[in-house]
Amino acid sequence: IKDSLRQQKVCEFAMKNTFTRSGFELHQRRIAQQKEKIRAAGADAGKEAGISHDWHDNFGYEEAKRRLELESNLLEQLLSDLEGAEVIDVQEQNVRISIGATIILEQDGRKKEITIGGFGESLPNVGLIEYRSPIAQALIGSEVDEIRSFRISNTLSELEIIEILPPSHKYFDLISLLKKSKQ
């Protein structure tokens, strides 16, 4: 029953995007930046069309239009990420693995430390992984001393949970680092 309930919770996470409050603010900032890129791309397209609006056989205009379309598609994706999204508060606890927790685990005989972030919160080079990653999906809802399996491609790995640390241990510092890197 315990595994069934954990799997149900994992499926709930997989069906909608789960943002932390910080992650939601970061996403809103990305949307605003993307709107600025679209305005700039539109202005470039207008400038390239020239005073006579000559867009026929005009490489500069065609390139500006492609950029405008690309930037518009990116904005559309950012906005669609918000459809049905849930914004959560990170819970200061260390009993069960959830978004915000830092986990010390053993994988293939090596100790690792990872922190689970919400939607769009990922800096793999410093151990922050998004909750939708295969490793995070295998770990969410687990407790200390549990062993979980996950598969990437055709490789099956086992993870033993050694320790769960609360968000105050590392998560908030990593989110600050993420915000700085996205400016």
C-alpha angles and dihedrals in degrees: 000000000000092000091045092054091046091051090049090053091048090051091051089054091048094054098059137022112262114206127187114222089257092047091050091052090049090051091050089052090051089052091052091049091049091052088054090052089052092051090051092047090050091050090049091051091051092048092048092050086061132206092303092049088236104171097151111111090351109142094188091053093046091050092048090050091051090051091048090051092047093049091046091052090051090052090049089054093048090051093046089054086068095055108112090352122158124216114208137185113237109244118227099227139114104199101088130024111254139144108308096027123124113217129201107203142163119236122178091343095309127106117232135179121212134170121210117226133189127250111322093006105122134134103155094179089068097035101263110135130178117251090242094063115110092247093050092046089054092049106041111111094016128126136214116296094021119128118218132186128214135176130220112183104321096330118105116202132183124218124199114201109226101170140355117211124195123249092260088067096069116325098088092049091050091050090052088051090049092051091051092049092052096053 
